[in-house]
Short mmCIF file of C-alpha atoms in Angstrom, two decimals:
data_model
loop_
_atom_site.label_atom_id
_atom_site.label_comp_id
_atom_site.label_asym_id
_atom_site.label_seq_id
_atom_site.Cartn_x
_atom_site.Cartn_y
_atom_site.Cartn_z
CA UNK A 143 32.85 -59.10 91.71
CA UNK A 144 32.26 -57.61 88.25
CA UNK A 145 32.30 -53.88 89.04
CA UNK A 146 31.36 -52.98 85.51
CA UNK A 147 28.34 -55.26 85.62
CA UNK A 148 27.23 -53.87 88.97
CA UNK A 149 27.59 -50.30 87.75
CA UNK A 150 25.51 -51.00 84.66
CA UNK A 151 22.86 -52.70 86.76
CA UNK A 152 22.72 -49.74 89.10
CA UNK A 153 22.39 -47.28 86.25
CA UNK A 154 19.57 -49.35 84.78
CA UNK A 155 17.66 -49.28 88.06
CA UNK A 156 18.06 -45.52 88.34
CA UNK A 157 16.86 -45.05 84.73
CA UNK A 158 13.84 -47.24 85.45
CA UNK A 159 13.01 -45.19 88.53
CA UNK A 160 13.30 -41.93 86.53
CA UNK A 161 11.15 -43.33 83.72
CA UNK A 162 8.53 -44.48 86.29
CA UNK A 163 8.58 -41.04 87.96
CA UNK A 164 8.17 -39.23 84.59
CA UNK A 165 5.31 -41.60 83.63
CA UNK A 166 3.46 -41.02 86.87
CA UNK A 167 4.01 -37.24 87.10
CA UNK A 168 3.17 -36.44 83.46
CA UNK A 169 0.66 -33.60 83.08
CA UNK A 170 -1.18 -35.51 80.35
CA UNK A 171 -2.75 -38.93 80.48
CA UNK A 172 -0.67 -41.90 79.41
CA UNK A 173 -2.15 -45.31 78.54
CA UNK A 174 -0.27 -48.41 77.24
CA UNK A 175 -2.26 -51.18 75.50
CA UNK A 176 -1.15 -54.50 74.15
CA UNK A 177 -1.79 -55.85 70.69
CA UNK A 178 -5.27 -57.13 71.74
CA UNK A 179 -6.40 -53.70 72.88
CA UNK A 180 -6.20 -54.39 76.63
CA UNK A 181 -4.82 -51.69 78.86
CA UNK A 182 -1.66 -52.85 80.67
CA UNK A 183 -0.36 -49.57 82.08
CA UNK A 184 -1.69 -46.07 82.76
CA UNK A 185 -0.70 -43.11 84.86
CA UNK A 186 -2.62 -41.28 87.58
CA UNK A 187 -3.55 -38.32 85.31
CA UNK A 188 -5.29 -40.69 82.87
CA UNK A 189 -7.31 -42.17 85.81
CA UNK A 190 -8.33 -38.68 86.96
CA UNK A 191 -9.45 -37.54 83.52
CA UNK A 192 -11.52 -40.70 82.97
CA UNK A 193 -12.89 -41.04 86.53
CA UNK A 194 -11.65 -44.62 87.11
CA UNK A 195 -9.37 -46.33 89.57
CA UNK A 196 -6.32 -47.91 88.08
CA UNK A 197 -7.40 -51.44 88.94
CA UNK A 198 -10.73 -50.88 87.12
CA UNK A 199 -8.87 -50.25 83.87
CA UNK A 200 -5.95 -52.72 83.95
CA UNK A 201 -6.83 -55.60 81.67
CA UNK A 202 -9.95 -53.88 80.26
CA UNK A 203 -10.48 -53.12 76.56
CA UNK A 204 -9.57 -49.61 75.42
CA UNK A 205 -13.00 -49.37 73.68
CA UNK A 206 -14.66 -48.77 77.05
CA UNK A 207 -13.15 -45.29 76.92
CA UNK A 208 -14.50 -44.53 73.47
CA UNK A 209 -18.06 -43.10 72.85
CA UNK A 210 -20.42 -46.04 72.52
CA UNK A 211 -21.48 -45.26 68.99
CA UNK A 212 -17.89 -45.32 67.80
CA UNK A 213 -16.61 -48.40 69.66
CA UNK A 214 -16.88 -50.72 66.68
CA UNK A 215 -15.18 -48.32 64.29
CA UNK A 216 -12.40 -47.70 66.82
CA UNK A 217 -11.65 -51.45 67.16
CA UNK A 218 -11.08 -51.63 63.36
CA UNK A 219 -8.81 -48.62 63.43
CA UNK A 220 -6.85 -49.92 66.38
CA UNK A 221 -6.29 -53.28 64.74
CA UNK A 222 -5.11 -51.53 61.60
CA UNK A 223 -2.63 -49.41 63.56
CA UNK A 224 -1.23 -52.48 65.39
CA UNK A 225 -0.72 -54.14 62.04
CA UNK A 226 0.99 -51.10 60.52
CA UNK A 227 2.14 -48.88 63.44
CA UNK A 228 3.61 -45.37 63.04
CA UNK A 229 4.11 -42.28 65.16
CA UNK A 230 1.25 -39.90 64.53
CA UNK A 231 -1.66 -37.98 66.01
CA UNK A 232 -4.85 -39.96 66.19
CA UNK A 233 -7.94 -38.87 64.25
CA UNK A 234 -6.39 -36.11 62.12
CA UNK A 235 -9.14 -33.73 60.90
CA UNK A 236 -11.70 -35.16 63.30
CA UNK A 237 -13.11 -34.14 66.70
CA UNK A 238 -12.13 -36.85 69.16
CA UNK A 239 -14.03 -37.51 72.36
CA UNK A 240 -13.34 -39.77 75.31
CA UNK A 241 -15.98 -41.39 77.57
CA UNK A 242 -15.70 -41.12 81.36
CA UNK A 243 -16.88 -43.75 83.87
CA UNK A 244 -20.16 -41.75 84.43
CA UNK A 245 -20.95 -41.86 80.68
CA UNK A 246 -20.11 -38.21 80.02
CA UNK A 247 -17.91 -37.30 77.14
CA UNK A 248 -15.18 -34.66 76.66
CA UNK A 249 -12.98 -33.52 73.73
CA UNK A 250 -9.37 -34.87 73.56
CA UNK A 251 -6.23 -34.89 71.47
CA UNK A 252 -4.41 -38.21 71.27
CA UNK A 253 -0.81 -38.90 70.10
CA UNK A 254 0.15 -42.54 69.33
CA UNK A 255 3.47 -44.30 69.57
CA UNK A 256 4.45 -47.99 69.56
CA UNK A 257 7.19 -50.19 70.91
CA UNK A 258 8.00 -53.87 71.30
CA UNK A 259 9.10 -55.81 74.36
CA UNK A 260 10.00 -59.48 74.36
CA UNK A 261 8.31 -60.07 70.98
CA UNK A 262 5.10 -58.30 72.14
CA UNK A 263 3.88 -55.14 70.45
CA UNK A 264 2.47 -52.27 72.55
CA UNK A 265 0.89 -48.94 71.79
CA UNK A 266 1.25 -45.87 74.02
CA UNK A 267 -1.34 -43.14 73.80
CA UNK A 268 -0.76 -39.59 75.07
CA UNK A 269 -4.18 -38.07 75.94
CA UNK A 270 -4.81 -34.30 76.39
CA UNK A 271 -8.10 -32.89 77.70
CA UNK A 272 -8.81 -29.96 75.38
CA UNK A 273 -12.22 -28.91 76.85
CA UNK A 274 -11.01 -25.43 77.81
CA UNK A 275 -9.37 -24.93 74.47
CA UNK A 276 -12.57 -25.83 72.64
CA UNK A 277 -14.51 -23.37 74.79
CA UNK A 278 -12.05 -20.66 74.07
CA UNK A 279 -12.20 -21.42 70.28
CA UNK A 280 -15.99 -21.31 70.38
CA UNK A 281 -16.07 -18.07 72.27
CA UNK A 282 -13.59 -16.55 69.84
CA UNK A 283 -15.65 -17.80 66.93
CA UNK A 284 -18.86 -16.37 68.52
CA UNK A 285 -17.10 -13.03 69.18
CA UNK A 286 -15.86 -12.86 65.59
CA UNK A 287 -19.39 -13.55 64.32
CA UNK A 288 -20.87 -10.91 66.61
CA UNK A 289 -18.30 -8.32 65.52
CA UNK A 290 -18.90 -9.19 61.91
CA UNK A 291 -22.64 -9.02 62.43
CA UNK A 292 -22.38 -5.60 64.12
CA UNK A 293 -20.31 -4.23 61.29
CA UNK A 294 -22.83 -5.57 58.72
CA UNK A 295 -25.77 -4.28 60.82
CA UNK A 296 -24.30 -0.82 61.11
CA UNK A 297 -23.67 -0.70 57.37
CA UNK A 298 -27.28 -1.68 56.67
CA UNK A 299 -28.61 0.86 59.20
CA UNK A 300 -26.81 3.66 57.46
CA UNK A 301 -28.20 2.54 54.15
CA UNK A 302 -31.73 2.06 55.55
CA UNK A 303 -31.80 5.48 57.23
CA UNK A 304 -31.29 7.15 53.87
CA UNK A 305 -34.40 5.38 52.57
CA UNK A 306 -36.76 5.98 55.46
CA UNK A 307 -37.35 9.68 54.75
CA UNK A 308 -38.17 8.83 51.11
CA UNK A 309 -40.90 6.27 51.88
CA UNK A 310 -42.64 7.59 55.00
CA UNK A 311 -45.10 10.47 54.87
CA UNK A 312 -43.96 13.23 57.19
CA UNK A 313 -47.43 14.73 57.60
CA UNK A 314 -49.46 11.64 58.48
CA UNK A 315 -52.92 12.91 59.76
CA UNK A 316 -54.33 11.91 63.15
CA UNK A 317 -51.52 9.52 63.91
CA UNK A 318 -47.84 8.61 64.00
CA UNK A 319 -45.68 6.54 61.68
CA UNK A 320 -42.98 4.81 63.69
CA UNK A 321 -40.03 2.44 63.19
CA UNK A 322 -38.74 0.35 66.13
CA UNK A 323 -35.62 -1.75 66.60
CA UNK A 324 -35.72 -5.13 68.27
CA UNK A 325 -35.61 -3.49 71.76
CA UNK A 326 -38.67 -1.35 70.83
CA UNK A 327 -36.56 1.82 70.72
CA UNK A 328 -37.68 4.53 68.32
CA UNK A 329 -35.62 4.63 65.12
CA UNK A 330 -38.03 6.97 63.38
CA UNK A 331 -41.22 8.80 64.35
CA UNK A 332 -43.29 11.27 62.37
CA UNK A 333 -46.86 12.43 62.18
CA UNK A 334 -49.24 15.24 63.07
CA UNK A 335 -50.27 13.50 66.28
CA UNK A 336 -46.81 14.31 67.68
CA UNK A 337 -47.60 18.02 67.52
CA UNK A 338 -50.86 17.44 69.45
CA UNK A 339 -48.85 15.60 72.09
CA UNK A 340 -46.23 18.36 72.25
CA UNK A 341 -43.41 15.98 71.37
CA UNK A 342 -40.88 16.23 68.57
CA UNK A 343 -39.39 13.40 66.55
CA UNK A 344 -35.89 14.14 67.83
CA UNK A 345 -37.10 13.71 71.42
CA UNK A 346 -38.46 10.23 70.69
CA UNK A 347 -35.62 8.69 68.65
CA UNK A 348 -33.52 6.43 70.87
CA UNK A 349 -36.15 6.23 73.63
CA UNK A 350 -38.23 3.15 74.35
CA UNK A 351 -41.80 2.97 73.03
CA UNK A 352 -43.14 0.58 75.64
CA UNK A 353 -42.19 2.87 78.55
CA UNK A 354 -44.62 5.44 77.13
CA UNK A 355 -47.52 3.01 77.52
CA UNK A 356 -49.58 2.37 80.62
CA UNK A 357 -49.03 -0.79 82.60
CA UNK A 358 -52.54 -2.01 81.67
CA UNK A 359 -51.67 -2.35 77.95
CA UNK A 360 -47.89 -2.63 77.90
CA UNK A 361 -47.59 -6.41 78.11
CA UNK A 362 -50.33 -6.97 75.50
CA UNK A 363 -48.81 -4.50 73.03
CA UNK A 364 -45.35 -5.97 73.48
CA UNK A 365 -46.62 -9.45 72.80
CA UNK A 366 -48.38 -8.34 69.60
CA UNK A 367 -45.34 -6.41 68.36
CA UNK A 368 -43.02 -9.38 68.99
CA UNK A 369 -45.17 -11.34 66.60
CA UNK A 370 -44.31 -8.77 63.93
CA UNK A 371 -40.58 -9.36 64.57
CA UNK A 372 -41.31 -13.00 63.80
CA UNK A 373 -42.53 -11.96 60.34
CA UNK A 374 -46.28 -11.52 60.88
CA UNK A 375 -48.42 -8.50 60.06
CA UNK A 376 -50.56 -7.26 63.01
CA UNK A 377 -53.67 -5.07 63.28
CA UNK A 378 -55.12 -4.28 66.74
CA UNK A 379 -56.65 -1.60 68.92
CA UNK A 380 -55.24 0.19 71.98
CA UNK A 381 -56.77 2.49 74.60
CA UNK A 382 -54.50 4.89 76.46
CA UNK A 383 -55.77 7.70 78.67
CA UNK A 384 -59.33 7.42 77.24
CA UNK A 385 -57.93 7.73 73.74
CA UNK A 386 -58.52 4.99 71.20
CA UNK A 387 -55.85 4.05 68.69
CA UNK A 388 -55.66 1.62 65.80
CA UNK A 389 -52.25 0.09 65.15
CA UNK A 390 -51.07 -1.54 61.92
CA UNK A 391 -47.60 -3.13 62.13
CA UNK A 392 -45.49 -4.82 59.39
CA UNK A 393 -41.97 -6.32 59.52
CA UNK A 394 -39.13 -4.54 57.77
CA UNK A 395 -36.61 -7.02 56.30
CA UNK A 396 -32.98 -6.28 55.60
CA UNK A 397 -31.07 -7.42 52.49
CA UNK A 398 -30.65 -10.91 53.96
CA UNK A 399 -34.35 -11.29 54.78
CA UNK A 400 -33.96 -10.87 58.55
CA UNK A 401 -36.53 -8.77 60.40
CA UNK A 402 -34.55 -6.35 62.65
CA UNK A 403 -37.06 -3.51 62.52
CA UNK A 404 -40.76 -3.05 62.28
CA UNK A 405 -43.00 -0.28 60.90
CA UNK A 406 -45.97 0.71 63.08
CA UNK A 407 -48.73 3.11 61.92
CA UNK A 408 -50.67 4.41 64.96
CA UNK A 409 -53.89 6.22 64.17
CA UNK A 410 -56.01 8.18 66.65
CA UNK A 411 -59.59 7.05 66.06
CA UNK A 412 -61.07 8.38 69.31
CA UNK A 413 -63.60 10.61 67.55
CA UNK A 414 -64.81 7.86 65.23
CA UNK A 415 -65.14 5.43 68.11
CA UNK A 416 -67.16 7.93 70.13
CA UNK A 417 -69.42 8.54 67.16
CA UNK A 418 -69.87 4.78 66.61
CA UNK A 419 -70.63 4.28 70.36
CA UNK A 420 -73.19 7.09 70.36
CA UNK A 421 -74.77 5.71 67.27
CA UNK A 422 -75.02 2.25 68.85
CA UNK A 423 -76.52 3.70 72.01
CA UNK A 424 -79.09 5.63 69.96
CA UNK A 425 -79.97 2.52 67.93
CA UNK A 426 -80.22 0.48 71.14
CA UNK A 427 -82.52 3.02 72.75
CA UNK A 428 -84.65 3.14 69.65
CA UNK A 429 -84.85 -0.63 69.62
CA UNK A 430 -85.85 -0.72 73.31
CA UNK A 431 -88.41 2.04 72.74
CA UNK A 432 -89.95 0.09 69.82
CA UNK A 433 -90.10 -3.05 71.92
CA UNK A 434 -91.75 -1.08 74.76
CA UNK A 435 -94.25 0.43 72.37
CA UNK A 436 -95.07 -3.00 70.97
CA UNK A 437 -95.50 -4.42 74.52
CA UNK A 438 -97.63 -1.48 75.61
CA UNK A 439 -99.92 -1.70 72.56
CA UNK A 440 -100.38 -5.43 73.04
CA UNK A 441 -100.91 -5.10 76.77
CA UNK A 442 -103.22 -2.08 76.63
CA UNK A 443 -105.39 -3.46 73.89
CA UNK A 444 -105.91 -6.63 75.94
CA UNK A 445 -106.07 -5.22 79.46
CA UNK A 446 -108.49 -2.32 78.61
CA UNK A 447 -110.65 -4.33 76.26
CA UNK A 448 -111.53 -7.09 78.83
CA UNK A 449 -112.87 -4.91 81.71
CA UNK A 450 -114.59 -2.52 79.29
CA UNK A 451 -116.37 -5.41 77.66
CA UNK A 452 -117.35 -6.73 81.09
CA UNK A 453 -118.71 -3.30 82.09
CA UNK A 454 -120.72 -2.92 78.88
CA UNK A 455 -122.16 -6.48 79.09
CA UNK A 456 -123.07 -6.12 82.77
CA UNK A 457 -124.73 -2.72 82.22
CA UNK A 458 -126.97 -4.13 79.51
CA UNK A 459 -127.89 -7.06 81.69
CA UNK A 460 -128.57 -4.94 84.79
CA UNK A 461 -131.13 -2.98 82.77
CA UNK A 462 -133.13 -6.19 82.28
CA UNK A 463 -133.29 -7.10 85.95
CA UNK A 464 -135.97 -4.68 87.23
CA UNK A 465 -138.07 -6.92 89.39
CA UNK A 466 -137.38 -7.09 93.20
CA UNK A 467 -136.75 -10.81 93.04
CA UNK A 468 -133.92 -10.19 90.58
CA UNK A 469 -131.87 -8.24 93.15
CA UNK A 470 -129.26 -11.03 93.37
CA UNK A 471 -128.60 -10.91 89.63
CA UNK A 472 -128.36 -7.07 89.72
CA UNK A 473 -125.86 -7.30 92.65
CA UNK A 474 -123.72 -9.83 90.79
CA UNK A 475 -123.37 -7.55 87.81
CA UNK A 476 -122.81 -4.46 90.00
CA UNK A 477 -119.87 -6.36 91.60
CA UNK A 478 -118.54 -7.25 88.15
CA UNK A 479 -118.71 -3.60 87.09
CA UNK A 480 -117.00 -2.49 90.32
CA UNK A 481 -114.23 -5.12 89.88
CA UNK A 482 -113.64 -4.04 86.25
CA UNK A 483 -113.48 -0.38 87.25
CA UNK A 484 -111.03 -1.33 90.03
CA UNK A 485 -108.84 -3.11 87.44
CA UNK A 486 -108.91 -0.13 85.14
CA UNK A 487 -108.03 2.20 87.99
CA UNK A 488 -105.13 -0.08 88.90
CA UNK A 489 -103.84 -0.06 85.36
CA UNK A 490 -104.04 3.76 85.17
CA UNK A 491 -102.35 4.08 88.55
CA UNK A 492 -99.51 1.86 87.39
CA UNK A 493 -98.98 4.10 84.32
CA UNK A 494 -99.05 7.24 86.44
CA UNK A 495 -96.64 5.75 88.95
CA UNK A 496 -94.26 4.59 86.19
CA UNK A 497 -94.34 7.99 84.50
CA UNK A 498 -93.49 9.75 87.78
CA UNK A 499 -90.72 7.32 88.58
CA UNK A 500 -89.19 7.62 85.11
CA UNK A 501 -89.20 11.45 85.25
CA UNK A 502 -87.89 11.57 88.82
CA UNK A 503 -91.02 13.27 90.16
CA UNK A 504 -91.44 10.98 93.17
CA UNK A 505 -89.61 11.60 96.40
CA UNK A 506 -89.83 9.47 99.51
CA UNK A 507 -91.73 10.69 102.56
CA UNK A 508 -90.72 8.35 105.37
CA UNK A 509 -92.74 7.96 108.51
CA UNK A 510 -92.88 5.53 111.40
CA UNK A 511 -95.10 2.53 110.66
CA UNK A 512 -96.19 -0.18 113.13
CA UNK A 513 -95.67 -3.17 110.81
CA UNK A 514 -98.13 -5.65 112.37
CA UNK A 515 -101.06 -3.24 112.24
CA UNK A 516 -100.15 -2.09 108.78
CA UNK A 517 -100.02 -5.61 107.31
CA UNK A 518 -103.26 -6.64 109.06
CA UNK A 519 -105.05 -3.69 107.42
CA UNK A 520 -103.57 -4.60 104.06
CA UNK A 521 -104.80 -8.21 104.41
CA UNK A 522 -108.29 -7.10 105.35
CA UNK A 523 -108.40 -4.83 102.33
CA UNK A 524 -107.16 -7.53 99.95
CA UNK A 525 -109.54 -10.27 101.11
CA UNK A 526 -111.99 -9.03 98.50
CA UNK A 527 -109.54 -10.26 95.81
CA UNK A 528 -109.50 -13.87 97.13
CA UNK A 529 -110.85 -16.59 94.90
CA UNK A 530 -113.19 -19.26 96.29
CA UNK A 531 -111.53 -20.91 99.25
CA UNK A 532 -108.41 -18.71 99.14
CA UNK A 533 -106.99 -17.34 102.43
CA UNK A 534 -104.21 -14.99 103.47
CA UNK A 535 -102.23 -15.90 106.56
CA UNK A 536 -99.99 -13.52 108.57
CA UNK A 537 -96.90 -14.73 110.46
CA UNK A 538 -94.79 -12.45 112.62
CA UNK A 539 -91.41 -13.52 113.96
CA UNK A 540 -91.35 -10.37 116.13
CA UNK A 541 -92.97 -6.94 116.19
CA UNK A 542 -91.38 -3.59 115.41
CA UNK A 543 -91.64 -0.23 113.76
CA UNK A 544 -90.26 0.52 110.32
CA UNK A 545 -89.54 3.99 108.99
CA UNK A 546 -90.58 4.08 105.37
CA UNK A 547 -92.78 5.84 102.80
CA UNK A 548 -96.21 4.51 103.67
CA UNK A 549 -97.73 4.92 100.20
CA UNK A 550 -94.81 3.12 98.57
CA UNK A 551 -94.84 0.34 101.15
CA UNK A 552 -98.59 -0.05 100.63
CA UNK A 553 -98.09 -0.32 96.88
CA UNK A 554 -95.35 -2.88 97.33
CA UNK A 555 -97.33 -5.15 99.68
CA UNK A 556 -100.53 -4.79 97.67
CA UNK A 557 -98.80 -5.71 94.41
CA UNK A 558 -97.03 -8.81 95.86
CA UNK A 559 -100.10 -10.16 97.68
CA UNK A 560 -102.45 -9.51 94.74
CA UNK A 561 -100.01 -11.27 92.38
CA UNK A 562 -99.81 -14.26 94.77
CA UNK A 563 -103.67 -14.47 94.84
CA UNK A 564 -103.95 -13.97 91.07
CA UNK A 565 -101.46 -16.73 90.17
CA UNK A 566 -102.68 -19.19 92.82
CA UNK A 567 -105.71 -21.49 92.48
CA UNK A 568 -108.82 -21.76 94.56
CA UNK A 569 -108.64 -23.18 98.08
CA UNK A 570 -104.98 -22.19 98.46
CA UNK A 571 -103.30 -20.10 101.16
CA UNK A 572 -100.99 -17.09 100.58
CA UNK A 573 -98.56 -16.65 103.45
CA UNK A 574 -97.21 -13.23 104.48
CA UNK A 575 -94.21 -13.45 106.86
CA UNK A 576 -92.48 -10.53 108.62
CA UNK A 577 -89.39 -10.31 110.81
CA UNK A 578 -86.94 -7.74 112.21
CA UNK A 579 -83.32 -8.84 112.14
CA UNK A 580 -79.98 -7.01 112.07
CA UNK A 581 -81.44 -3.49 111.81
CA UNK A 582 -83.59 -4.57 108.83
CA UNK A 583 -87.16 -5.62 108.24
CA UNK A 584 -87.73 -8.65 106.08
CA UNK A 585 -91.12 -9.45 104.42
CA UNK A 586 -91.91 -12.58 102.44
CA UNK A 587 -94.96 -13.38 100.39
CA UNK A 588 -95.36 -17.13 99.70
CA UNK A 589 -97.81 -18.70 97.26
CA UNK A 590 -98.29 -22.20 95.86
CA UNK A 591 -99.44 -21.19 92.42
CA UNK A 592 -98.23 -21.63 88.90
CA UNK A 593 -94.69 -20.51 89.55
CA UNK A 594 -92.35 -18.71 87.07
CA UNK A 595 -90.58 -20.54 84.19
CA UNK A 596 -86.80 -20.59 84.71
CA UNK A 597 -86.20 -18.93 81.30
CA UNK A 598 -88.30 -15.91 82.38
CA UNK A 599 -86.89 -15.41 85.91
CA UNK A 600 -84.09 -12.95 84.87
CA UNK A 601 -86.62 -10.63 83.25
CA UNK A 602 -89.36 -10.37 85.88
CA UNK A 603 -88.54 -6.82 86.95
CA UNK A 604 -88.41 -5.45 83.40
CA UNK A 605 -91.15 -3.11 82.17
CA UNK A 606 -94.15 -4.77 80.49
CA UNK A 607 -92.61 -8.22 80.91
CA UNK A 608 -94.92 -11.09 81.72
CA UNK A 609 -93.97 -14.78 82.12
CA UNK A 610 -94.96 -17.06 79.31
CA UNK A 611 -97.28 -19.11 81.51
CA UNK A 612 -99.24 -15.98 82.56
CA UNK A 613 -100.30 -14.58 79.22
CA UNK A 614 -103.97 -15.65 79.76
CA UNK A 615 -104.06 -14.01 83.22
CA UNK A 616 -104.90 -10.33 83.58
CA UNK A 617 -101.85 -8.07 84.17
CA UNK A 618 -99.89 -5.18 82.79
CA UNK A 619 -96.32 -6.39 83.37
CA UNK A 620 -95.58 -3.14 85.25
CA UNK A 621 -96.23 -4.08 88.89
CA UNK A 622 -92.88 -5.72 89.74
CA UNK A 623 -91.02 -3.09 87.82
CA UNK A 624 -92.64 -0.34 89.93
CA UNK A 625 -92.08 -2.34 93.15
CA UNK A 626 -88.40 -2.61 92.36
CA UNK A 627 -88.12 1.13 91.73
CA UNK A 628 -89.89 1.99 94.97
CA UNK A 629 -87.56 -0.25 96.97
CA UNK A 630 -84.51 1.27 95.22
CA UNK A 631 -85.73 4.71 96.32
CA UNK A 632 -86.08 3.58 99.96
CA UNK A 633 -82.71 1.76 100.02
CA UNK A 634 -84.27 -1.70 99.99
CA UNK A 635 -83.97 -4.80 97.82
CA UNK A 636 -86.16 -7.59 96.38
CA UNK A 637 -85.54 -11.09 95.21
CA UNK A 638 -87.51 -14.26 94.66
CA UNK A 639 -87.36 -18.04 94.39
CA UNK A 640 -89.78 -19.91 92.13
CA UNK A 641 -90.39 -23.39 90.84
CA UNK A 642 -92.88 -23.85 87.93
CA UNK A 643 -95.98 -25.59 89.27
CA UNK A 644 -95.00 -25.20 92.91
CA UNK A 645 -95.36 -21.47 93.52
CA UNK A 646 -93.10 -18.56 94.31
CA UNK A 647 -91.53 -16.75 97.29
CA UNK A 648 -91.03 -12.99 96.89
CA UNK A 649 -88.81 -11.44 99.59
CA UNK A 650 -88.08 -7.78 100.17
CA UNK A 651 -85.93 -6.05 102.79
CA UNK A 652 -85.91 -2.48 104.09
CA UNK A 653 -83.53 -0.77 106.47
CA UNK A 654 -85.15 0.27 109.76
CA UNK A 655 -83.62 3.75 109.36
CA UNK A 656 -83.21 4.26 113.15
CA UNK A 657 -86.92 3.59 113.67
CA UNK A 658 -87.96 3.98 117.32
#
């Protein structure tokens, strides 16, 4: 036995085991590739970093571990290294990245070495994951930039503070001149309005402007002021505690052009706004009064002229019918005179009622009214207004007593029924329906007449308003306005439904007011 040979063999095996142990336990990734770029050996750390199993990489091209957009370039560099190998770091002056199995990438440092075995050339790469180092470098760089920025900002603030007092008027009337930083903290505040508020400039500097605003306007004001920090001028209004302010804001740029402060001029314009509002109210009232005067003149000239002309004409004709056999002609003209006088009386009563309602001279005088008997009397009275063939029908869902002002209720019912007759044709029926439900009395007046145009329906309870399709029918435009006011006084309500050409339904409701 050759003892020397056996000893050498044993030493070689031990050295191989040590090399294998070092290769497998290395803290960094180790990959060996052949001259064709195929991986022939790698340690466990390399598999962990790259997310592969060893058997998935053995025999695969090293380019599968390179970012996809660099695979072609890497192949050329690898072939050049195999041709002229040397010990060196890979990618000097460049940021290297490796690609994991899941496609994600991470920064690495790679050291290259080469060796030959049985006439084959191999390259060994030592791979270090430097993700944490990169993060630390970036954080240090960010910290350095922030520190540098703070030093520069403080230097500029000291310089700017010296200029503020020279450019801002200290005695700004009816307002405040303010400068805010990016957190909306006061940097400067001056103006006579501070004295009215009982606040000094020193008390404001360093405090937050937004916290002084009400929640109702805070978000809106913050949004507008942030636009100024973006370089835009802003002009807007603000209302706080019934006070009206106008704000004009402009960005203040530093020597580098950055906007880190804004100038805001806040002016108290409460008095001006009140004066404007009062002026607008006065102008609106004057406009309404002129419109009412115009409507009244037009209505009165028409409504008074027609019955007066009828009276004069009938009187002159009555004087001609003196013979007994002409009694029918005399009676016809007597009826025309009576009807015209009735119309004139109605118009004057409407004017008197409106005047009393407008001046607050009418008070309710409620009494218990048996509704069925009341409505039957009203229908009997109003039959004289029916055209040829017209009828008035009464329908009661149930009987009951309502406690209300009898004169007002009479005026309401008379107006609604007479309107229904007036705007309905001959041989048509006007329906009056009454019901007691849920401690209230409901009355409806239904006609099948000309109806109300949709465009006019929102104005039917206005003074002197008449629908466009009723201008040739006698009326003052006051009836529904007065009805609405009477119902308001008695705690009731009125509404209607109408279709042009198919008639209208006017409904009103009154509380029973504990009627017994």
